[in-house]
PDB file of C-alpha atoms and ligand atoms in Angstrom:
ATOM      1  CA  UNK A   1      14.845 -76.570  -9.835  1.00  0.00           C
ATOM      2  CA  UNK A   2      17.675 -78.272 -11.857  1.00  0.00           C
ATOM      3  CA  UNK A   3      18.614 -75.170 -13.370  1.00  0.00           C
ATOM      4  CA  UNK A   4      18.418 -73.224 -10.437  1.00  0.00           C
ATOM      5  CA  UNK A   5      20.867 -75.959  -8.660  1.00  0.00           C
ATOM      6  CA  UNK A   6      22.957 -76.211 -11.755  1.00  0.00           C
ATOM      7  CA  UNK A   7      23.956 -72.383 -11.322  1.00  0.00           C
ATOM      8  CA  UNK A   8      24.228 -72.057  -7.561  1.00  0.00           C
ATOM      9  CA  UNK A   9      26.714 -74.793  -8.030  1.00  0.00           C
ATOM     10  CA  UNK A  10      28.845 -73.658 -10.479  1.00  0.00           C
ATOM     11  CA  UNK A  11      29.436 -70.500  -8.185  1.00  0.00           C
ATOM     12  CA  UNK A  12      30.744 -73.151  -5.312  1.00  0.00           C
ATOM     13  CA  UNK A  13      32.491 -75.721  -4.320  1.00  0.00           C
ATOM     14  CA  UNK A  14      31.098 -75.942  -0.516  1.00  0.00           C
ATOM     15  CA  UNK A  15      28.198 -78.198   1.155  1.00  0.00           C
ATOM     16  CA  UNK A  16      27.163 -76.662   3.875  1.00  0.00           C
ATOM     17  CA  UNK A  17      25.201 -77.905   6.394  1.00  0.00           C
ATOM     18  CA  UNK A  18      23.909 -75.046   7.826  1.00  0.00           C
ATOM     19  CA  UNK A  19      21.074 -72.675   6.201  1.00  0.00           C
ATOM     20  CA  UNK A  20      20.089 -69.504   7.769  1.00  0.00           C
ATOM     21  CA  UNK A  21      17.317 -66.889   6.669  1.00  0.00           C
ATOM     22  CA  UNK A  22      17.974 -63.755   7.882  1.00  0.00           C
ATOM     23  CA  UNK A  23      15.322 -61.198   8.312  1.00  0.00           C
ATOM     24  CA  UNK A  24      15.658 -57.379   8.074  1.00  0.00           C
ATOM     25  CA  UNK A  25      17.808 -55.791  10.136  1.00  0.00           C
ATOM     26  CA  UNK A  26      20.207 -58.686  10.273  1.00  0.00           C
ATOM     27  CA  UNK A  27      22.203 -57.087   7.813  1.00  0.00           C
ATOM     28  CA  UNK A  28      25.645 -56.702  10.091  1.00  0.00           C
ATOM     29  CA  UNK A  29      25.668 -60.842  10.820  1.00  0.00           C
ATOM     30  CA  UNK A  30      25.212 -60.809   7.072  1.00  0.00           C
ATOM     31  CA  UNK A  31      28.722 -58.610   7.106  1.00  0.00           C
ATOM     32  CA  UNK A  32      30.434 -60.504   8.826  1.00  0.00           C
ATOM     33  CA  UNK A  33      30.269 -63.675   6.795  1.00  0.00           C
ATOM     34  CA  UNK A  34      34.047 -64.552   6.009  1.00  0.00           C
ATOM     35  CA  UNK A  35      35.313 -66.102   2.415  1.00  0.00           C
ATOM     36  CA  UNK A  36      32.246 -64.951   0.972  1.00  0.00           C
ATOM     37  CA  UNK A  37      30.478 -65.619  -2.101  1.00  0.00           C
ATOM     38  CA  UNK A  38      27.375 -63.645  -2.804  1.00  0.00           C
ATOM     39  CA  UNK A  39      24.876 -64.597  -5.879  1.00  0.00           C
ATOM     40  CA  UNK A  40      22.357 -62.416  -6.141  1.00  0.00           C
ATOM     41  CA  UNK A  41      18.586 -63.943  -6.038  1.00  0.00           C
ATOM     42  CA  UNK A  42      17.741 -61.840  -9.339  1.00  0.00           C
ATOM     43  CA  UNK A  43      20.977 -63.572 -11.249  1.00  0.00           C
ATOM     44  CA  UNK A  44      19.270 -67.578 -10.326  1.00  0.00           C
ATOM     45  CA  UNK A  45      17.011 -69.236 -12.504  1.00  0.00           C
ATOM     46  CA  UNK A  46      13.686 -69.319 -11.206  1.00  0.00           C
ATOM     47  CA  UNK A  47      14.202 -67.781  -8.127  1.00  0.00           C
ATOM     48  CA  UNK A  48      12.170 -65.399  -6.333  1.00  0.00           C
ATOM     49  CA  UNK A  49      12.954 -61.450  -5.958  1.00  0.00           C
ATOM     50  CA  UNK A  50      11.324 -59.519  -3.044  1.00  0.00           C
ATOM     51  CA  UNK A  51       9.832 -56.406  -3.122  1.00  0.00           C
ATOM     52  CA  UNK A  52      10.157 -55.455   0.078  1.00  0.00           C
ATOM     53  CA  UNK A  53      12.182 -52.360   1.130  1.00  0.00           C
ATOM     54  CA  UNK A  54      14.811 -53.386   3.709  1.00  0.00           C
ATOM     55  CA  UNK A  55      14.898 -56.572   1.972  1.00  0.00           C
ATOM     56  CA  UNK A  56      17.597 -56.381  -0.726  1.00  0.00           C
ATOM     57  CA  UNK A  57      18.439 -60.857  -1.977  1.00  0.00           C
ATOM     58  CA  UNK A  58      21.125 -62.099  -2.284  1.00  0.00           C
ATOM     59  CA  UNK A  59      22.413 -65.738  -0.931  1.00  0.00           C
ATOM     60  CA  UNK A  60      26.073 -65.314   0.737  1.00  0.00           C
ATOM     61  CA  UNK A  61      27.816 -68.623   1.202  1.00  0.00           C
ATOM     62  CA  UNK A  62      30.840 -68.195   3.896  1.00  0.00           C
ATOM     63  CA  UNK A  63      31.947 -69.260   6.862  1.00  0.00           C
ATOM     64  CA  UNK A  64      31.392 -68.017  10.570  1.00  0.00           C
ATOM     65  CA  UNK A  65      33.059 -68.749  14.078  1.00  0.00           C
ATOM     66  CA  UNK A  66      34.489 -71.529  10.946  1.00  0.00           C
ATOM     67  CA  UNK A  67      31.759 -72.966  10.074  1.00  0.00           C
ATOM     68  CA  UNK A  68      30.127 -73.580   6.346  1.00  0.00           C
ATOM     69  CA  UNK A  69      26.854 -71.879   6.185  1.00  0.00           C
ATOM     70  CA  UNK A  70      24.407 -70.523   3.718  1.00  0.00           C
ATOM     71  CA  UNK A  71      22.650 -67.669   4.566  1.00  0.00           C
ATOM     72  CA  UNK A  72      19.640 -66.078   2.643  1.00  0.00           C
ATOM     73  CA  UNK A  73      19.646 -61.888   3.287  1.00  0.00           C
ATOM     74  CA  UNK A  74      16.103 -61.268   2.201  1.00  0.00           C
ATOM     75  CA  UNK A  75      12.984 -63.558   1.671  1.00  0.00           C
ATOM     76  CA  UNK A  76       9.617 -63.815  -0.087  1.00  0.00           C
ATOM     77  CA  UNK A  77       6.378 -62.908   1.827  1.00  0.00           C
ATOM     78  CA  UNK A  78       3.191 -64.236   0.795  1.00  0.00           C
ATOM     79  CA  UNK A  79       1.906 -60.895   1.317  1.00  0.00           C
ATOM     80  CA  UNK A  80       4.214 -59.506  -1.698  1.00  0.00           C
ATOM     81  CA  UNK A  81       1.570 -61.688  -4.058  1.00  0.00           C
ATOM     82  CA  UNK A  82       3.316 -64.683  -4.549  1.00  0.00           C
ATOM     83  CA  UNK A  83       1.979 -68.242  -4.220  1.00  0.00           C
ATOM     84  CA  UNK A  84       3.066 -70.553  -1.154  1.00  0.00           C
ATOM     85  CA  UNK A  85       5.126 -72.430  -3.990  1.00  0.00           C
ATOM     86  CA  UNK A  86       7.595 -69.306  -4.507  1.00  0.00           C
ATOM     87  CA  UNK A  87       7.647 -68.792  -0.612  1.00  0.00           C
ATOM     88  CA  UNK A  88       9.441 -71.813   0.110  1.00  0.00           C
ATOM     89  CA  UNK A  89      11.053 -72.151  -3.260  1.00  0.00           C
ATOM     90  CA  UNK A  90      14.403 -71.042  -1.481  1.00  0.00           C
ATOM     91  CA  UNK A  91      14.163 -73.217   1.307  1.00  0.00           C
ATOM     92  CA  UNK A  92      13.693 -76.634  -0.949  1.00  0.00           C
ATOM     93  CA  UNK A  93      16.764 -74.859  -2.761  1.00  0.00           C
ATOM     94  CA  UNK A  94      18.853 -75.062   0.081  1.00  0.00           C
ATOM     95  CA  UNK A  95      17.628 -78.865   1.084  1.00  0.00           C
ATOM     96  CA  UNK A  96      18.965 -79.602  -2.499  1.00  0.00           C
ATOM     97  CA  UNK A  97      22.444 -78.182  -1.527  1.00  0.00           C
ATOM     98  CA  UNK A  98      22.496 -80.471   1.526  1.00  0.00           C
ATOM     99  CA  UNK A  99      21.331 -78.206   4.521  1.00  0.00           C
ATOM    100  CA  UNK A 100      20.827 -80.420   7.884  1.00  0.00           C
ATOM    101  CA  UNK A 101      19.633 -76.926   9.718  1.00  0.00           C
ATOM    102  CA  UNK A 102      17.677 -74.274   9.178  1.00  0.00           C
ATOM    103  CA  UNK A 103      18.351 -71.550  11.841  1.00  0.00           C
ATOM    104  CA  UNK A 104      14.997 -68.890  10.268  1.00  0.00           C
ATOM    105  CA  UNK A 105      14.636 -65.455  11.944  1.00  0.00           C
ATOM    106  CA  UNK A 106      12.259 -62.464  11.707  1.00  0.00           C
ATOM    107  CA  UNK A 107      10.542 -59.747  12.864  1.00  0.00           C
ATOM    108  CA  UNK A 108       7.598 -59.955  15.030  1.00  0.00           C
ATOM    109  CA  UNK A 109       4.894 -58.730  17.265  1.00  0.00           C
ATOM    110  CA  UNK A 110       4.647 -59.219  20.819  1.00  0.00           C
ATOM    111  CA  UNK A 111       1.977 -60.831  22.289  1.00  0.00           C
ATOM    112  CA  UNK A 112       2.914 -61.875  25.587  1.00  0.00           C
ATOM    113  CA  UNK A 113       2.453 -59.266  28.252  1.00  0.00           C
ATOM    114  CA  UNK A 114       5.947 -60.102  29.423  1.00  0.00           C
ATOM    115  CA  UNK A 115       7.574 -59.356  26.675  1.00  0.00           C
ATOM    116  CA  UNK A 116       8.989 -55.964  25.585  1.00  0.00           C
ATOM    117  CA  UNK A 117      10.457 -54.356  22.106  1.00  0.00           C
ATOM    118  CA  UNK A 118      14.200 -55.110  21.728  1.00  0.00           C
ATOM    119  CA  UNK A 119      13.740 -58.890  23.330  1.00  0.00           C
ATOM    120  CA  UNK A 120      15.211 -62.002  21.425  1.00  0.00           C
ATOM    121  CA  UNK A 121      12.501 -64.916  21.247  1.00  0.00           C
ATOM    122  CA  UNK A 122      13.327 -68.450  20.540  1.00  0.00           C
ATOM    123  CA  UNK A 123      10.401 -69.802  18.805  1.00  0.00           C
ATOM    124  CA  UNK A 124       9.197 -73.050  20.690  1.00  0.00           C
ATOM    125  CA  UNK A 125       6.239 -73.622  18.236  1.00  0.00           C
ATOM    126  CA  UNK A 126       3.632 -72.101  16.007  1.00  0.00           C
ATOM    127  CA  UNK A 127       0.420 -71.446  15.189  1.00  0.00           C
ATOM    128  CA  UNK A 128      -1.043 -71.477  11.669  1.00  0.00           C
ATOM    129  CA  UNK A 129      -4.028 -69.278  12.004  1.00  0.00           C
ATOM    130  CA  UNK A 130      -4.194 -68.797   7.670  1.00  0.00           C
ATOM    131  CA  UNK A 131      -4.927 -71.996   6.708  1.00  0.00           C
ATOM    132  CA  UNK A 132      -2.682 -72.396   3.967  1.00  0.00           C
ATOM    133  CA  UNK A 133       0.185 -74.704   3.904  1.00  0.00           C
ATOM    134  CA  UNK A 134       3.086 -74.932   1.228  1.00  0.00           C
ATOM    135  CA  UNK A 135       2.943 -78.455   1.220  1.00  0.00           C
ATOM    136  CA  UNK A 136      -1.098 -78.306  -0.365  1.00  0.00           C
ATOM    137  CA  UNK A 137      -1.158 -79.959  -3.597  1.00  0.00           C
ATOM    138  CA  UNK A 138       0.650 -83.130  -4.601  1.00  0.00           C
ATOM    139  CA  UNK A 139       3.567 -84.460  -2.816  1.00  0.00           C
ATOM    140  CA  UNK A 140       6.516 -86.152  -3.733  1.00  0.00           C
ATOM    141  CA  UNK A 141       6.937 -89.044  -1.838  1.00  0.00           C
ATOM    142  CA  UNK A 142      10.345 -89.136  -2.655  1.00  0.00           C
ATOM    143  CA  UNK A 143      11.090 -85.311  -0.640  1.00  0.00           C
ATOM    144  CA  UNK A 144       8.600 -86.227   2.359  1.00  0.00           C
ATOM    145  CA  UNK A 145       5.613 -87.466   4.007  1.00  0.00           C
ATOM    146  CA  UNK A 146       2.305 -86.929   2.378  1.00  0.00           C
ATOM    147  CA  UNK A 147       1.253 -86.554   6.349  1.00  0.00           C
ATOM    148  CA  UNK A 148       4.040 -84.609   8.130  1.00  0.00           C
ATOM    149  CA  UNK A 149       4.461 -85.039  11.823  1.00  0.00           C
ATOM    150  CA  UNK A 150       5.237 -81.200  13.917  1.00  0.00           C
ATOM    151  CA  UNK A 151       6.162 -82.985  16.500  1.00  0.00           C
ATOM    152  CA  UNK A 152       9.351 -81.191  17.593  1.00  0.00           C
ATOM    153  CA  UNK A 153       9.197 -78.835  14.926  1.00  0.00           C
ATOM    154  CA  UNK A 154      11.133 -76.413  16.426  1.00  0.00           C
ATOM    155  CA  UNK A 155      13.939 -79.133  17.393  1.00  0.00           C
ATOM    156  CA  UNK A 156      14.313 -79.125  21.836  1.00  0.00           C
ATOM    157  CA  UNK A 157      17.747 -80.042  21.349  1.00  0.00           C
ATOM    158  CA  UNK A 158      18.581 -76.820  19.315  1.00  0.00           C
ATOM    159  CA  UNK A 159      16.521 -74.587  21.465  1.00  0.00           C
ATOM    160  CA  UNK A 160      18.412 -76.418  24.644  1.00  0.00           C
ATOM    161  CA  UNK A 161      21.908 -75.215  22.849  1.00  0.00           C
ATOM    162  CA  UNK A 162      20.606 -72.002  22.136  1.00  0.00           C
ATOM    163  CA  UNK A 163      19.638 -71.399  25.545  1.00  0.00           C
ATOM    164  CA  UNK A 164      22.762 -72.478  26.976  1.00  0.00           C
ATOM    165  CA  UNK A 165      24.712 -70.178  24.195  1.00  0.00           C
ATOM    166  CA  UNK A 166      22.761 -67.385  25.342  1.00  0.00           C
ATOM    167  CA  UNK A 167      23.353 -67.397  29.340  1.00  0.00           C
ATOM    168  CA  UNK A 168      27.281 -67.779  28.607  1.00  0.00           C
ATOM    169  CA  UNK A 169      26.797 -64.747  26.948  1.00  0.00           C
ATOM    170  CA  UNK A 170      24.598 -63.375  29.632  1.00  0.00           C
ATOM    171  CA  UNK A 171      21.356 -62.473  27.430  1.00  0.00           C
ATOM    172  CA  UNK A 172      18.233 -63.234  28.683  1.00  0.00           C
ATOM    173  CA  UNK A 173      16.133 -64.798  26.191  1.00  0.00           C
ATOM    174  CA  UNK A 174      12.094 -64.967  25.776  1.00  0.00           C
ATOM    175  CA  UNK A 175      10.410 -68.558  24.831  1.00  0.00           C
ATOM    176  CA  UNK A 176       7.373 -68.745  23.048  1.00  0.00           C
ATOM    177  CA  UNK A 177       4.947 -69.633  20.610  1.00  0.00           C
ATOM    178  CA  UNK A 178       4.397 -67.332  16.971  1.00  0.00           C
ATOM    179  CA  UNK A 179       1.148 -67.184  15.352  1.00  0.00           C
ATOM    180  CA  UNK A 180       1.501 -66.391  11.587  1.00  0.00           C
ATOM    181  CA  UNK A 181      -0.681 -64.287  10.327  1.00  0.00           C
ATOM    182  CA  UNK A 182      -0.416 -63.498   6.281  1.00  0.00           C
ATOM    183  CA  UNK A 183      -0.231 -59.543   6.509  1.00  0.00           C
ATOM    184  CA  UNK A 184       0.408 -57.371   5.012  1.00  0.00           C
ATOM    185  CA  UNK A 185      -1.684 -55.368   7.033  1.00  0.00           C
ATOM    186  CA  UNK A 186      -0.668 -55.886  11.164  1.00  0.00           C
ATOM    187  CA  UNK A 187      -3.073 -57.112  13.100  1.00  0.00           C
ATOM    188  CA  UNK A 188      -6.714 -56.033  15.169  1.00  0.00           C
ATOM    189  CA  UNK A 189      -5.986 -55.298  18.466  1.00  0.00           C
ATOM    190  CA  UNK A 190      -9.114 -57.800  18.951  1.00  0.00           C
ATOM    191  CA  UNK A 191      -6.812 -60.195  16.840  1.00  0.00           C
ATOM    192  CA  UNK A 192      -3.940 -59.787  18.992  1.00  0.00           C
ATOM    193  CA  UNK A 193      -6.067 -60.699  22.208  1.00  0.00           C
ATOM    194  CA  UNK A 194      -7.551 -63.338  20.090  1.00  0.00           C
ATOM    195  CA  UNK A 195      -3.975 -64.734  19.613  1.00  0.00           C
ATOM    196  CA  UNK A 196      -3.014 -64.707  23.213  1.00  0.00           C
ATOM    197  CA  UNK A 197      -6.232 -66.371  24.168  1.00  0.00           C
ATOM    198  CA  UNK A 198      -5.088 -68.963  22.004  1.00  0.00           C
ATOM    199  CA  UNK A 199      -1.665 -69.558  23.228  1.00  0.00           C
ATOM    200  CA  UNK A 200       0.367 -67.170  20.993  1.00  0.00           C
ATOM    201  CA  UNK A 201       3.415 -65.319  22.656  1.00  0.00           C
ATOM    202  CA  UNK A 202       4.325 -63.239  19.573  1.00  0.00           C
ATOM    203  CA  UNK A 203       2.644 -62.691  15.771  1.00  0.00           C
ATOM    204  CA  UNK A 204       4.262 -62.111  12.794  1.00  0.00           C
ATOM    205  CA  UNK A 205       4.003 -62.336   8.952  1.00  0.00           C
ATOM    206  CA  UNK A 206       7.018 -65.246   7.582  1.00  0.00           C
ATOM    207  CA  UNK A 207       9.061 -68.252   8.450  1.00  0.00           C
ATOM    208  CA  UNK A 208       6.056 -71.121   8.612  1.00  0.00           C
ATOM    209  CA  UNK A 209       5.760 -71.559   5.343  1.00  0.00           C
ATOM    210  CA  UNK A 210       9.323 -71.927   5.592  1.00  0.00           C
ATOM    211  CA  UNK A 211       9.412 -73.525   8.598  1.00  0.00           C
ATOM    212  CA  UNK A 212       6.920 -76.340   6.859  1.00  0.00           C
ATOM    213  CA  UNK A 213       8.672 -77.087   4.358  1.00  0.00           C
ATOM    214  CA  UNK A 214      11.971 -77.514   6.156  1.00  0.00           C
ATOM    215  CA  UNK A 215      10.507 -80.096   8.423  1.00  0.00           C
ATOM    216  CA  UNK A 216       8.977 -82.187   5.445  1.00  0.00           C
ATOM    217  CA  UNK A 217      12.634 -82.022   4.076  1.00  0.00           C
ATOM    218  CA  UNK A 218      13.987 -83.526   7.204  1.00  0.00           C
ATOM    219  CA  UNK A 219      15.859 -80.441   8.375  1.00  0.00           C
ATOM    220  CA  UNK A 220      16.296 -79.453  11.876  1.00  0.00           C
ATOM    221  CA  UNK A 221      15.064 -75.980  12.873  1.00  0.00           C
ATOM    222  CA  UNK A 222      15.540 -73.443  14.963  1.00  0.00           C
ATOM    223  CA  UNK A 223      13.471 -70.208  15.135  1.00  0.00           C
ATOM    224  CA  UNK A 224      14.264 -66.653  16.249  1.00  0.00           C
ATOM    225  CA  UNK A 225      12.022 -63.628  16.710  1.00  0.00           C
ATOM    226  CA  UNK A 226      13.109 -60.074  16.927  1.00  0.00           C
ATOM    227  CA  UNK A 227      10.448 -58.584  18.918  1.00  0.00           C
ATOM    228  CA  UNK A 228      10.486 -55.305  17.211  1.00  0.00           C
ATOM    229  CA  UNK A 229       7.037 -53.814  18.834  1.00  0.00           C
ATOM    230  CA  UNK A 230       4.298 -55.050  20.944  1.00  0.00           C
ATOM    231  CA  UNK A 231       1.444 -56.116  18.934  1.00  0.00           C
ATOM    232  CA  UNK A 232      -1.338 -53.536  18.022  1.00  0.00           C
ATOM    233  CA  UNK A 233      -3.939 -52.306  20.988  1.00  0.00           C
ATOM    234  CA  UNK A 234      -0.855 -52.930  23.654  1.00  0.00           C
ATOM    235  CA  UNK A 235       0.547 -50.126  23.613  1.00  0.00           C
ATOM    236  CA  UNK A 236      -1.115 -46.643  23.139  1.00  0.00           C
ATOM    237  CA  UNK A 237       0.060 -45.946  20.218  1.00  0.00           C
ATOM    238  CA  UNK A 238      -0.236 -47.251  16.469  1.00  0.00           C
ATOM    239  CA  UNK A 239       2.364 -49.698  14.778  1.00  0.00           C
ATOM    240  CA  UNK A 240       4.743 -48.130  12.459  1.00  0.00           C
ATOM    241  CA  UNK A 241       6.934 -50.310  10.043  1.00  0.00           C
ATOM    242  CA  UNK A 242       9.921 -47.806   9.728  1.00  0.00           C
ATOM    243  CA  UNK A 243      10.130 -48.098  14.195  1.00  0.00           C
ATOM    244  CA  UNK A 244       9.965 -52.178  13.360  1.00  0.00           C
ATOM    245  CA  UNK A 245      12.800 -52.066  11.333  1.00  0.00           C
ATOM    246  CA  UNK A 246      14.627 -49.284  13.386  1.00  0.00           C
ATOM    247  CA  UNK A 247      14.128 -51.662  16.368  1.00  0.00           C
ATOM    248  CA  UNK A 248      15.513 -54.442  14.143  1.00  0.00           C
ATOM    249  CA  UNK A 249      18.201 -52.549  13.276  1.00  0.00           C
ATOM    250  CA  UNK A 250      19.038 -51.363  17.193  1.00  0.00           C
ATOM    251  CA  UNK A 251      19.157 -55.510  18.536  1.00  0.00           C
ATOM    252  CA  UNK A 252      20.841 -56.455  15.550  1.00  0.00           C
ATOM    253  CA  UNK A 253      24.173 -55.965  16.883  1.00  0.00           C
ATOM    254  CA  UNK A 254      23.042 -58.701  19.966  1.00  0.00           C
ATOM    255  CA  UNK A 255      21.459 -60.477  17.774  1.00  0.00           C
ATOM    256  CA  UNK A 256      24.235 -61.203  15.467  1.00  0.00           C
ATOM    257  CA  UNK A 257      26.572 -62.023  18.413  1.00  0.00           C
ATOM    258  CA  UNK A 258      23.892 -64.859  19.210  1.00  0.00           C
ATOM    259  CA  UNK A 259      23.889 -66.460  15.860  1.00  0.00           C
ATOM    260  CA  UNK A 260      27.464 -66.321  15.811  1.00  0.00           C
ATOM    261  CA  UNK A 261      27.905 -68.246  18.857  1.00  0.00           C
ATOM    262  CA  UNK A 262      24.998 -70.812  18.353  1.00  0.00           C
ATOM    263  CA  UNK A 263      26.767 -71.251  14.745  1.00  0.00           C
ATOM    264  CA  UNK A 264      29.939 -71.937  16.262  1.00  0.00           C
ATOM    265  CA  UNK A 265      28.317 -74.922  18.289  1.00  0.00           C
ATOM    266  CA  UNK A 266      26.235 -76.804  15.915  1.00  0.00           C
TER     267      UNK A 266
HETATM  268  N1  LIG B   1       2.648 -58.081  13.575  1.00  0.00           N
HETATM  269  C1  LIG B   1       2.972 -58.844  12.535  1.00  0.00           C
HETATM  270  N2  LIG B   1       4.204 -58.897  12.031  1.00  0.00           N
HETATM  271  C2  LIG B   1       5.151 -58.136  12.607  1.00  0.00           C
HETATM  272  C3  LIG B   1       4.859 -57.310  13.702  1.00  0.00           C
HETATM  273  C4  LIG B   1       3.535 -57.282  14.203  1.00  0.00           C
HETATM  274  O1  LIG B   1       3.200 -56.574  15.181  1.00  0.00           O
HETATM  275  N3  LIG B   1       6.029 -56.673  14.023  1.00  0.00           N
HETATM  276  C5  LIG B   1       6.969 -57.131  13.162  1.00  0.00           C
HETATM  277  N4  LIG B   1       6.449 -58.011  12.298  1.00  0.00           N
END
């Protein structure tokens, strides 16, 4: 980690306070990041590389709507065959630059009969269903609580802003809960009625690991889903990842407007 920090910081001379993963598909916000510096996952010391097509890494420090942010184009999945450890690797990187928020998008499934392709979810909560958390193994008192509290894990105040943000811009926005699931493979159709049984409003395959590890850092989060296709045994037809990323890829212009504006109120 001190090597890792060590580089990233001799490429800047910023602090900001705001992290945000992108997922696929968010690649125009990524564009429009002003007095840009890119660094390129593959060129920091001990830091992950995805393998995921659509998922080319690279932080990008900038500004938007004038604000200092760090944004992450491209993650690590556990499904790619990494450990939990390299997951969130990136995320306790950007708690050592100083992040206070984590806004952490992505792609996922609906679940909720309301919901359609295309829709913008705020993520009020989650659902664990693997099992596995980052945090398993020992912890270091000195980064956070052997026993972390989820109360407000998704923080109300952020979803309140985002909310607001979104009717001035007239864009209706779903609420609900996301159920990870590891992947790579989507889901059952009997696991996506499973998952509504249980309270889910969407599935998908990232951010709680990230989301975990973020919290036991002390940052605030907020969560956005790209509802990209209704989860399997909705619809009548099977799930295809190039439509998931071509759905991305269609809200991506809304979605980017979104971030903008929430960025430009935090
Ligand atoms: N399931 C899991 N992850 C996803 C999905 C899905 O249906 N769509 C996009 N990411």
């Amino acid at each position: 980690m001190k090597k890792t920090i060590k580089y990233i910081k001799s490429k800047i001379n910023v602090a900001p306070e705001i992290g945000i993963v992108l997922g696929s598909g968010l690649g125009n916000f990524a564009d429009n990041i002003e007095d840009r510096i890119e660094i390129s996952y593959k060129d920091i010391p001990n830091f992950p590389v995805s393998t995921v097509s659509g998922h080319d890494g690279k932080l990008i420090f900038g500004k938007i709507n004038g604000k200092d942010i760090v944004a992450m184009k491209g993650r690590i999945h556990f499904y790619e065959g990494y450990d939990m450890k390299d997951v969130v690797f990136p995320i306790k990187v950007l708690a050592e630059i100083g992040i206070k928020y984590l806004i952490i998008t992505n792609a996922a499934g609906g679940v909720n009969m309301d919901f359609s392709a295309g829709d913008l979810m705020l993520i009020t909560d989650h659902i664990n269903i693997t099992g596995r958390s980052p945090l398993i193994g020992p912890n270091d008192d000195s980064e956070g609580p052997r026993f972390l509290d989820m109360t407000n894990c998704y923080d109300n105040e952020l979803i309140a802003m985002a909310d607001d943000v979104s009717s001035k811009m007239g864009l209706k926005l779903q609420k609900g809960v996301y159920m990870y699931f590891t992947g790579p493979n989507y889901e059952t159709a009997a696991e996506i009625r499973m998952a509504r049984v249980l309270g889910a409003d969407a599935v998908g395959m990232s951010t709680v690991p990230e989301v975990i590890v973020a919290r036991h850092r002390g940052i605030k989060v907020l969560g956005i889903s790209t509802i990209t296709n209704m989860g399997t045994g909705v619809l009548d037809k099977p799930l295809d990842h190039s439509e998931v990323v071509q759905v991305g890829q269609e809200v991506s212009h809304k979605f980017s407007k979104l971030l903008t504006d929430i960025v430009g109120v935090m």
